[in-house]
XYZ file of C-alpha atoms in Angstrom:
583
model
C -18.788 20.658 66.663
C -18.799 24.302 65.555
C -16.500 25.441 68.347
C -13.853 22.875 67.285
C -13.797 23.850 63.610
C -11.551 26.419 61.969
C -10.103 26.827 58.507
C -7.960 23.757 57.798
C -9.610 21.412 60.312
C -9.765 17.814 59.101
C -13.304 16.420 59.341
C -15.191 13.318 58.274
C -18.175 13.632 55.948
C -20.678 11.244 54.312
C -20.130 10.907 50.578
C -21.787 8.323 48.309
C -22.438 5.908 51.171
C -18.918 6.241 52.631
C -17.394 8.364 55.347
C -14.420 10.238 53.926
C -11.963 12.799 55.237
C -11.971 16.381 54.066
C -10.625 19.813 54.984
C -12.661 22.824 56.043
C -11.931 25.718 53.682
C -14.506 28.131 55.087
C -16.470 27.515 58.305
C -18.863 30.440 57.802
C -20.812 29.882 54.596
C -24.542 30.623 54.430
C -26.558 27.665 53.036
C -28.157 30.003 50.518
C -24.745 30.672 48.989
C -24.054 27.007 48.295
C -24.735 26.036 44.681
C -26.696 22.903 45.618
C -30.253 22.075 46.731
C -30.650 22.259 50.508
C -31.769 18.631 50.538
C -28.305 17.554 49.337
C -26.424 19.259 52.173
C -25.080 16.811 54.741
C -23.957 17.271 58.316
C -20.409 16.546 59.379
C -19.880 13.205 61.052
C -16.872 14.099 63.207
C -13.919 16.370 63.743
C -10.846 14.195 63.010
C -7.726 16.281 63.416
C -6.149 19.688 63.444
C -4.980 20.710 59.992
C -2.955 23.401 58.278
C -3.502 26.979 59.470
C -5.571 29.400 57.427
C -2.600 31.066 55.722
C -1.230 27.684 54.587
C -4.688 26.650 53.335
C -4.783 29.827 51.236
C -1.310 28.950 49.951
C -2.579 25.473 48.994
C -5.417 27.053 47.040
C -2.910 29.221 45.206
C -0.703 26.203 44.429
C -3.685 24.237 43.090
C -4.370 27.108 40.687
C -0.696 27.653 39.835
C 0.004 24.013 38.882
C -3.476 22.995 37.697
C -3.948 20.265 40.298
C -6.437 19.216 42.970
C -6.192 21.212 46.175
C -6.368 17.986 48.195
C -2.841 17.121 46.993
C -1.426 20.202 48.679
C -3.634 20.059 51.767
C -2.470 16.486 52.315
C 1.166 17.594 52.141
C 0.464 20.390 54.631
C -1.360 18.183 57.161
C 0.093 16.026 59.959
C 0.782 12.389 59.128
C -1.343 11.195 62.077
C -4.381 12.751 63.682
C -3.695 15.671 66.022
C -6.305 16.660 68.563
C -5.858 20.112 70.047
C -5.571 20.247 73.827
C -8.511 21.799 75.755
C -8.585 25.593 75.973
C -6.037 25.859 73.168
C -3.137 24.525 75.265
C -0.402 22.737 73.346
C 1.377 19.591 74.398
C 4.712 21.463 74.443
C 5.715 24.618 76.162
C 6.212 27.508 73.776
C 9.901 27.614 72.855
C 11.884 30.780 72.243
C 15.387 31.336 70.914
C 18.110 31.837 73.480
C 19.607 35.335 73.312
C 22.161 35.244 70.506
C 24.262 38.015 69.065
C 23.667 38.662 65.393
C 26.426 37.062 63.286
C 29.082 39.459 62.036
C 27.982 38.892 58.422
C 24.240 38.561 58.976
C 22.074 39.211 55.926
C 19.054 41.490 56.036
C 16.327 41.211 53.428
C 16.362 38.997 50.347
C 19.657 37.609 49.055
C 20.991 35.298 46.336
C 24.357 33.871 47.387
C 26.688 31.971 45.054
C 29.150 29.476 46.495
C 31.781 27.211 44.987
C 30.912 23.505 44.643
C 33.206 22.502 47.512
C 31.325 24.881 49.853
C 28.707 22.131 50.023
C 30.679 20.463 52.808
C 30.440 23.691 54.837
C 26.739 24.110 54.169
C 25.633 24.668 57.744
C 28.215 27.403 58.229
C 26.823 29.227 55.216
C 23.273 28.909 56.549
C 23.999 30.283 60.027
C 24.204 33.999 59.108
C 21.044 33.725 56.996
C 18.713 32.547 59.769
C 16.239 35.028 61.228
C 17.221 36.349 64.648
C 13.537 36.428 65.669
C 10.617 34.313 64.581
C 10.857 31.051 62.619
C 12.975 30.116 59.634
C 12.311 27.398 57.040
C 15.400 25.859 55.414
C 14.759 23.769 52.298
C 17.487 21.315 51.263
C 17.748 18.919 48.340
C 18.772 15.730 50.170
C 18.413 13.978 53.497
C 22.180 14.167 54.066
C 22.086 17.942 53.716
C 19.198 18.081 56.179
C 21.203 16.162 58.783
C 24.233 18.428 58.306
C 22.285 21.677 58.566
C 20.092 20.514 61.453
C 23.091 19.420 63.528
C 24.923 22.722 63.116
C 21.853 24.852 63.834
C 21.029 22.723 66.872
C 24.568 23.221 68.181
C 23.893 26.964 68.138
C 21.137 26.435 70.681
C 18.230 26.810 68.290
C 15.180 24.592 68.336
C 15.259 22.533 65.134
C 12.290 20.750 63.555
C 13.095 18.229 60.807
C 10.351 17.742 58.206
C 10.012 16.691 54.609
C 11.983 13.448 54.240
C 11.000 9.847 54.854
C 10.377 9.543 58.580
C 7.993 7.561 60.708
C 4.479 8.969 60.791
C 4.649 9.440 64.562
C 7.907 11.426 64.318
C 6.580 13.531 61.455
C 3.427 14.285 63.441
C 5.400 15.387 66.506
C 7.539 17.612 64.293
C 4.402 19.140 62.745
C 2.972 19.834 66.201
C 6.176 21.499 67.337
C 6.404 23.626 64.180
C 2.986 25.179 64.719
C 4.149 26.612 68.036
C 6.668 28.811 66.195
C 10.071 30.086 67.367
C 11.947 27.293 65.585
C 14.041 26.435 62.550
C 12.334 23.958 60.189
C 14.774 21.934 58.066
C 13.658 19.528 55.355
C 12.866 18.807 51.722
C 10.302 20.484 49.496
C 7.312 19.498 51.670
C 8.835 21.403 54.604
C 7.646 24.574 52.870
C 4.147 23.745 54.184
C 5.293 23.722 57.838
C 2.569 25.372 59.993
C 4.854 27.965 61.621
C 2.842 31.051 62.669
C 5.810 33.466 62.788
C 7.710 32.856 59.546
C 10.499 35.414 59.155
C 12.911 33.825 56.665
C 12.853 31.119 54.003
C 16.222 29.709 52.920
C 16.528 27.506 49.817
C 19.813 25.636 49.342
C 20.675 24.483 45.811
C 17.510 26.066 44.424
C 18.189 24.667 40.936
C 18.197 21.042 42.101
C 15.344 19.061 40.574
C 14.660 17.449 43.955
C 12.561 20.542 44.724
C 10.156 19.658 41.888
C 7.565 16.937 42.322
C 7.689 14.586 39.346
C 4.087 13.523 39.941
C 1.270 15.734 38.724
C 0.682 18.395 39.870
C 4.363 19.120 39.250
C 4.778 21.830 41.872
C 8.049 23.500 42.817
C 9.084 23.843 46.459
C 11.218 26.856 45.576
C 8.329 28.711 43.937
C 5.976 27.920 46.818
C 8.625 29.220 49.241
C 8.874 32.500 47.332
C 5.086 32.932 47.280
C 4.704 32.082 50.971
C 7.413 34.558 51.934
C 5.788 37.251 49.790
C 2.426 36.752 51.494
C 3.732 37.152 55.036
C 6.532 39.613 54.350
C 9.334 37.146 55.112
C 12.807 37.256 53.586
C 13.877 34.877 50.817
C 17.517 33.765 50.775
C 18.972 31.247 48.341
C 22.383 29.548 48.401
C 23.537 27.916 45.185
C 26.656 27.314 43.075
C 24.676 28.025 39.875
C 21.601 30.293 40.096
C 18.732 29.552 37.750
C 17.058 32.186 35.609
C 14.028 31.967 37.914
C 16.117 32.718 41.014
C 17.782 35.740 39.447
C 14.427 37.019 38.230
C 13.089 36.915 41.805
C 16.175 38.077 43.720
C 18.258 39.940 41.162
C 22.015 39.770 40.790
C 23.683 37.582 43.418
C 25.631 38.809 46.395
C 28.439 36.296 46.034
C 30.342 34.759 48.872
C 33.980 33.932 47.983
C 33.650 31.558 45.013
C 36.956 31.489 43.184
C 38.324 28.878 40.821
C 40.221 27.349 43.763
C 36.973 25.783 44.947
C 36.448 23.898 41.678
C 38.134 20.642 40.646
C 40.535 20.458 37.739
C 38.601 20.332 34.439
C 39.797 18.472 31.339
C 37.849 18.825 28.089
C 38.243 16.145 25.418
C 37.171 17.270 21.935
C 35.896 13.991 20.480
C 35.836 15.472 16.976
C 39.549 14.665 16.930
C 38.992 11.012 17.830
C 39.057 8.120 15.409
C 35.633 6.836 14.251
C 34.043 4.559 16.809
C 36.137 5.879 19.726
C 34.061 8.899 20.746
C 33.140 7.313 24.108
C 36.244 5.358 25.120
C 38.899 7.897 24.237
C 42.617 7.643 24.917
C 42.371 10.540 27.391
C 39.616 8.718 29.309
C 41.628 5.502 29.475
C 44.705 7.361 30.745
C 42.694 9.218 33.410
C 41.074 6.014 34.652
C 44.384 4.164 34.824
C 46.046 7.004 36.754
C 43.188 7.093 39.249
C 43.264 3.325 39.831
C 47.046 3.320 40.179
C 46.790 6.016 42.885
C 44.191 3.995 44.808
C 41.370 6.344 43.821
C 37.936 5.639 42.433
C 36.529 6.759 39.096
C 32.929 7.504 38.107
C 31.794 7.525 34.456
C 28.431 9.084 33.565
C 26.320 8.180 30.526
C 22.587 8.870 30.562
C 21.583 5.822 28.524
C 20.477 2.571 30.096
C 20.851 -0.927 28.674
C 23.449 -2.342 26.345
C 22.703 -0.203 23.292
C 19.973 2.288 22.370
C 20.817 2.289 18.652
C 22.116 -0.695 16.655
C 23.202 -1.257 13.057
C 23.523 -4.563 11.236
C 27.175 -5.431 10.574
C 26.248 -7.069 7.228
C 23.870 -4.612 5.539
C 24.488 -1.594 7.844
C 20.766 -0.951 8.233
C 19.552 0.348 11.602
C 17.711 -2.219 13.679
C 14.057 -1.182 13.849
C 10.851 -2.503 15.293
C 8.726 -4.580 12.911
C 5.567 -3.334 14.594
C 5.948 0.467 14.905
C 9.166 1.237 13.019
C 11.012 2.773 15.970
C 14.639 1.905 16.659
C 15.227 -0.981 19.055
C 17.607 -1.362 21.964
C 19.608 -4.360 23.073
C 18.953 -6.546 26.082
C 20.997 -9.546 27.135
C 18.679 -11.980 25.355
C 16.717 -9.980 22.776
C 16.102 -6.712 20.945
C 13.393 -4.521 22.487
C 11.455 -1.544 21.140
C 11.471 1.410 23.542
C 8.119 2.650 22.199
C 5.826 -0.388 22.081
C 8.006 -2.890 24.066
C 7.907 -5.476 21.252
C 10.797 -7.960 21.498
C 12.473 -10.199 18.939
C 15.680 -12.284 18.647
C 18.941 -10.734 17.426
C 17.924 -10.909 13.733
C 18.093 -8.151 11.111
C 14.751 -7.579 9.361
C 16.504 -6.689 6.071
C 19.213 -9.332 5.557
C 18.431 -11.678 8.481
C 21.936 -11.273 9.837
C 22.551 -11.804 13.545
C 25.556 -9.525 14.128
C 24.990 -5.928 15.211
C 27.313 -3.101 16.189
C 26.293 -0.502 18.763
C 25.897 2.957 17.244
C 24.795 4.411 20.574
C 25.805 2.085 23.436
C 24.157 2.192 26.855
C 25.539 1.828 30.365
C 25.685 -1.969 30.334
C 27.517 -2.048 27.008
C 30.024 0.604 28.095
C 30.641 -1.324 31.323
C 31.690 -4.370 29.275
C 33.930 -2.235 27.063
C 35.588 -0.555 30.062
C 36.196 -3.931 31.672
C 38.024 -5.006 28.511
C 39.930 -1.722 28.418
C 41.003 -2.024 32.072
C 41.963 -5.671 32.659
C 42.223 -6.806 36.277
C 40.133 -3.771 37.357
C 36.631 -4.314 38.731
C 34.111 -2.250 36.718
C 30.463 -2.067 37.848
C 27.349 -0.271 36.602
C 24.807 1.833 38.494
C 21.357 2.796 37.233
C 18.213 4.176 38.859
C 17.025 0.621 39.568
C 20.294 -0.383 41.288
C 19.597 -1.186 44.946
C 23.088 -1.379 46.461
C 25.925 0.712 45.057
C 28.894 -1.550 44.228
C 32.252 -0.813 45.867
C 34.195 -1.250 42.618
C 37.048 1.167 41.851
C 35.415 2.109 38.518
C 31.682 2.800 38.276
C 29.743 3.608 35.129
C 26.123 4.651 35.233
C 23.420 7.152 34.512
C 23.333 10.359 36.555
C 21.886 8.245 39.363
C 25.453 7.189 40.138
C 26.247 10.778 41.200
C 23.562 10.547 43.875
C 24.453 7.029 45.025
C 28.236 7.162 45.360
C 29.733 8.579 48.551
C 32.820 10.813 48.265
C 33.670 10.129 51.921
C 33.913 6.317 51.636
C 37.630 6.394 52.412
C 37.793 2.634 52.974
C 37.766 2.163 49.191
C 39.609 5.350 48.317
C 38.551 8.890 47.400
C 37.012 9.735 44.041
C 39.751 10.995 41.729
C 37.939 11.216 38.375
C 34.380 11.963 37.292
C 34.069 11.527 33.520
C 31.097 12.508 31.330
C 31.322 10.170 28.367
C 28.867 12.022 26.123
C 27.807 15.424 27.406
C 26.399 16.503 24.046
C 23.156 14.610 24.550
C 22.549 16.842 27.584
C 23.709 20.078 25.946
C 21.540 19.478 22.858
C 18.526 17.935 24.572
C 15.209 19.243 23.160
C 14.307 21.030 26.417
C 14.298 24.748 27.094
C 16.167 24.159 30.380
C 18.838 21.946 28.762
C 21.745 24.310 29.513
C 20.855 24.681 33.194
C 20.310 20.963 33.593
C 23.629 20.124 31.924
C 25.402 22.588 34.211
C 23.847 21.032 37.306
C 24.837 17.578 36.067
C 28.447 18.761 35.946
C 28.162 20.423 39.345
C 27.055 17.177 40.965
C 30.194 15.539 39.659
C 32.356 18.468 40.801
C 31.081 18.026 44.363
C 32.462 14.509 44.494
C 35.997 15.719 43.769
C 38.689 17.486 45.753
C 39.128 21.119 44.627
C 42.107 22.194 42.567
C 43.495 24.019 45.616
C 43.974 20.738 47.516
C 47.085 18.581 47.590
C 45.454 15.899 45.392
C 42.850 17.661 43.211
C 40.246 15.623 41.405
C 39.644 15.693 37.659
C 36.350 16.481 35.961
C 36.702 15.013 32.464
C 34.206 16.178 29.834
C 33.954 14.536 26.398
C 32.127 16.694 23.869
C 31.953 17.854 20.269
C 31.031 21.330 21.541
C 34.059 22.490 23.548
C 33.043 26.154 23.083
C 29.517 25.660 24.403
C 28.592 28.152 27.147
C 28.144 25.387 29.709
C 31.533 23.805 28.982
C 33.288 27.176 29.061
C 31.549 28.113 32.317
C 32.871 24.985 34.031
C 36.373 25.435 32.645
C 36.415 29.082 33.775
C 34.637 28.320 37.098
C 32.009 30.920 36.147
C 28.533 29.316 36.290
C 26.855 32.726 36.310
C 27.829 33.062 32.645
C 25.297 30.362 31.764
C 22.477 32.102 33.636
C 23.281 35.466 32.089
C 23.321 33.917 28.614
C 20.074 32.016 29.185
C 18.044 34.967 30.463
C 17.746 37.001 27.214
C 17.129 33.832 25.191
C 14.264 32.748 27.449
C 12.822 36.248 27.504
C 12.876 36.523 23.722
C 11.263 33.106 23.262
C 8.706 33.584 26.025
C 9.831 30.566 28.054
C 9.438 30.450 31.854
C 9.753 32.568 33.899
C 8.898 35.052 31.124
C 5.899 33.080 29.906
C 3.667 30.163 30.776
C 4.327 26.669 29.420
C 2.551 23.375 30.073
C 3.060 19.917 28.576
C -0.102 17.810 28.340
C -0.029 14.043 27.914
C -2.446 11.144 28.264
C -5.190 9.400 26.357
C -5.869 10.869 22.880
C -9.533 11.536 23.635
C -8.681 13.433 26.816
C -5.945 15.397 25.027
C -8.291 16.344 22.203
C -10.972 17.534 24.642
C -8.397 19.549 26.615
C -7.013 21.209 23.508
C -10.518 22.059 22.322
C -11.305 23.723 25.658
C -8.023 25.683 25.696
C -8.442 26.927 22.131
C -11.456 28.921 23.332
C -9.128 30.993 25.565
C -7.737 33.914 23.522
C -4.520 34.348 25.530
C -3.062 30.860 25.003
C -1.539 28.997 22.059
C -2.080 25.258 21.713
C 0.534 23.250 19.808
C -0.570 19.758 18.863
C -1.759 17.152 19.557
C 1.202 15.127 18.287
C 2.563 11.607 18.808
C -0.687 9.944 17.727
C -2.686 12.435 19.760
C -0.961 11.615 23.058
C 0.890 14.894 23.664
C 0.337 18.630 23.296
C 1.982 21.855 24.398
C 0.285 24.976 25.737
C 1.898 28.414 25.799
C 0.741 31.684 27.343
C 2.259 35.163 27.746
C 2.485 34.754 31.548
C 2.229 31.875 33.982
C -0.796 33.603 35.556
C -2.708 33.633 32.253
C -1.723 29.981 31.733
C -3.050 29.032 35.181
C -6.309 30.873 34.467
C -6.653 29.019 31.167
C -6.024 25.610 32.751
C -8.745 26.388 35.305
C -11.535 26.624 32.687
C -14.253 23.984 33.281
C -13.588 22.224 29.994
C -10.096 21.130 31.087
C -11.349 19.371 34.196
C -14.246 17.840 32.235
C -11.725 16.374 29.762
C -10.539 13.938 32.441
C -13.742 11.995 31.911
C -12.342 10.899 28.526
C -9.292 9.148 30.014
C -5.954 9.680 31.685
C -4.695 13.271 31.574
C -1.454 14.707 32.926
C -0.728 18.436 33.011
C 2.930 19.336 33.576
C 3.233 23.076 34.250
C 6.736 24.534 33.736
C 7.963 21.124 32.545
C 11.494 20.106 33.493
C 12.066 17.197 31.125
C 9.163 17.088 28.665
C 9.646 20.423 26.865
């Protein structure tokens, strides 16, 4: 089998009485160099499939170190969905494709570039991508959604280029054919974050669209970033990195510098209305008079309205109407939320009837209502208007003229569903919980939340502009002012010195650790032996800890010490490097 094996080849090996699949990382290792008795070495059973090329395997090894995860996770993402057997004598199933002769676009970019667009430029995405593609070799275009992939792929294909679509949910057979075509080169690969592992041999350009979108980050551990892998892969092969975004992140500007902006004036943004809820009467901070008027105007014009509140359920904080005490859990003391039939603790899931533990009253008022409770209140505020709710668990998006939901509603609703009217209003009922969230990326994430709403609306330059309504107690916050002034770069420029001073990514390494207390304690003990890192915790009954380092490289080295991997024997352990939501 030696002649069929190269770096990345998928093989089958005997392991503990089973035959399992594995990847060849080095086909030329002397037995004496293996740290194991010769009697324990086993022969390969079979060659199963072609796998990622050597340069992608090396990239997988880097990613495993960078995000403190098993290399198999990345090798699996870089391998074909089905088995691929190379044709005899190295012949491929397809003829090698080349680009047709095309003139370079008039505004073609050369080298790295960070390009800022207005939110409404999203509908012209493919046109923005065209001048960024490499004129020779292969390009990889990473997009945040399947709809964007379809749009970009269709436009690029119309230009006569050979397009390979990877990275979103497709049949295994189709994904395998796409993988086979990509390894022949001379193509444009379009897809989600996993498309960054495409086996193209002639990579010339990597394009990342909406680089700040969290769709590029895997929520499962290891929590790797498609954008960061793209930058590293381009650096290794000398390819160009080009990013298109309405709001660059600090990480993007650190890699690419100040943006070379395409036209991005205020005309491309919707109309913005800020409601200072400090002026509202007590108890009306969510359902303000300005909100009610905006919703009524939209419904009267035959438009739809979307209300965003990132709290599920009926209420996340309740107070007894009789004694005014907060409703708390009798088991752990945490505050309880309201379901249709009971009160439920969000920490330990203990339930009880609607009874106050202090005075035994049964009437509660919502101090912090959730989506379901606000839906009921809006239905009472707008009689004869259908109001529906949308959460992450909602399967089918209702066609009601007024929708209220978590930020999931911004991904589910379609701005082009003209049969039920265009979207005229996107209202953020309580933006402060995003602006003041205890996360170092809170400002960027709040800005992107507003941008998603802006993309659903017609720009202020149109005949019927949409309205982005923001309710807040912080009308002078940098994020709110940036949206009002149509200047998202102001947020990035304000965030950069703050992050640098505090040593937060990308100017330092940060990892959130969670899991079983015994595993956390063992991990912290191992990391405290590394001089370059600081361990904060454990906290929350020993279930969470935070690790900081002066650079992400020193953090990755620290997380690679043997004691961290050995700690997994004590129980479940999750390591979230550069955490999005947990720090």
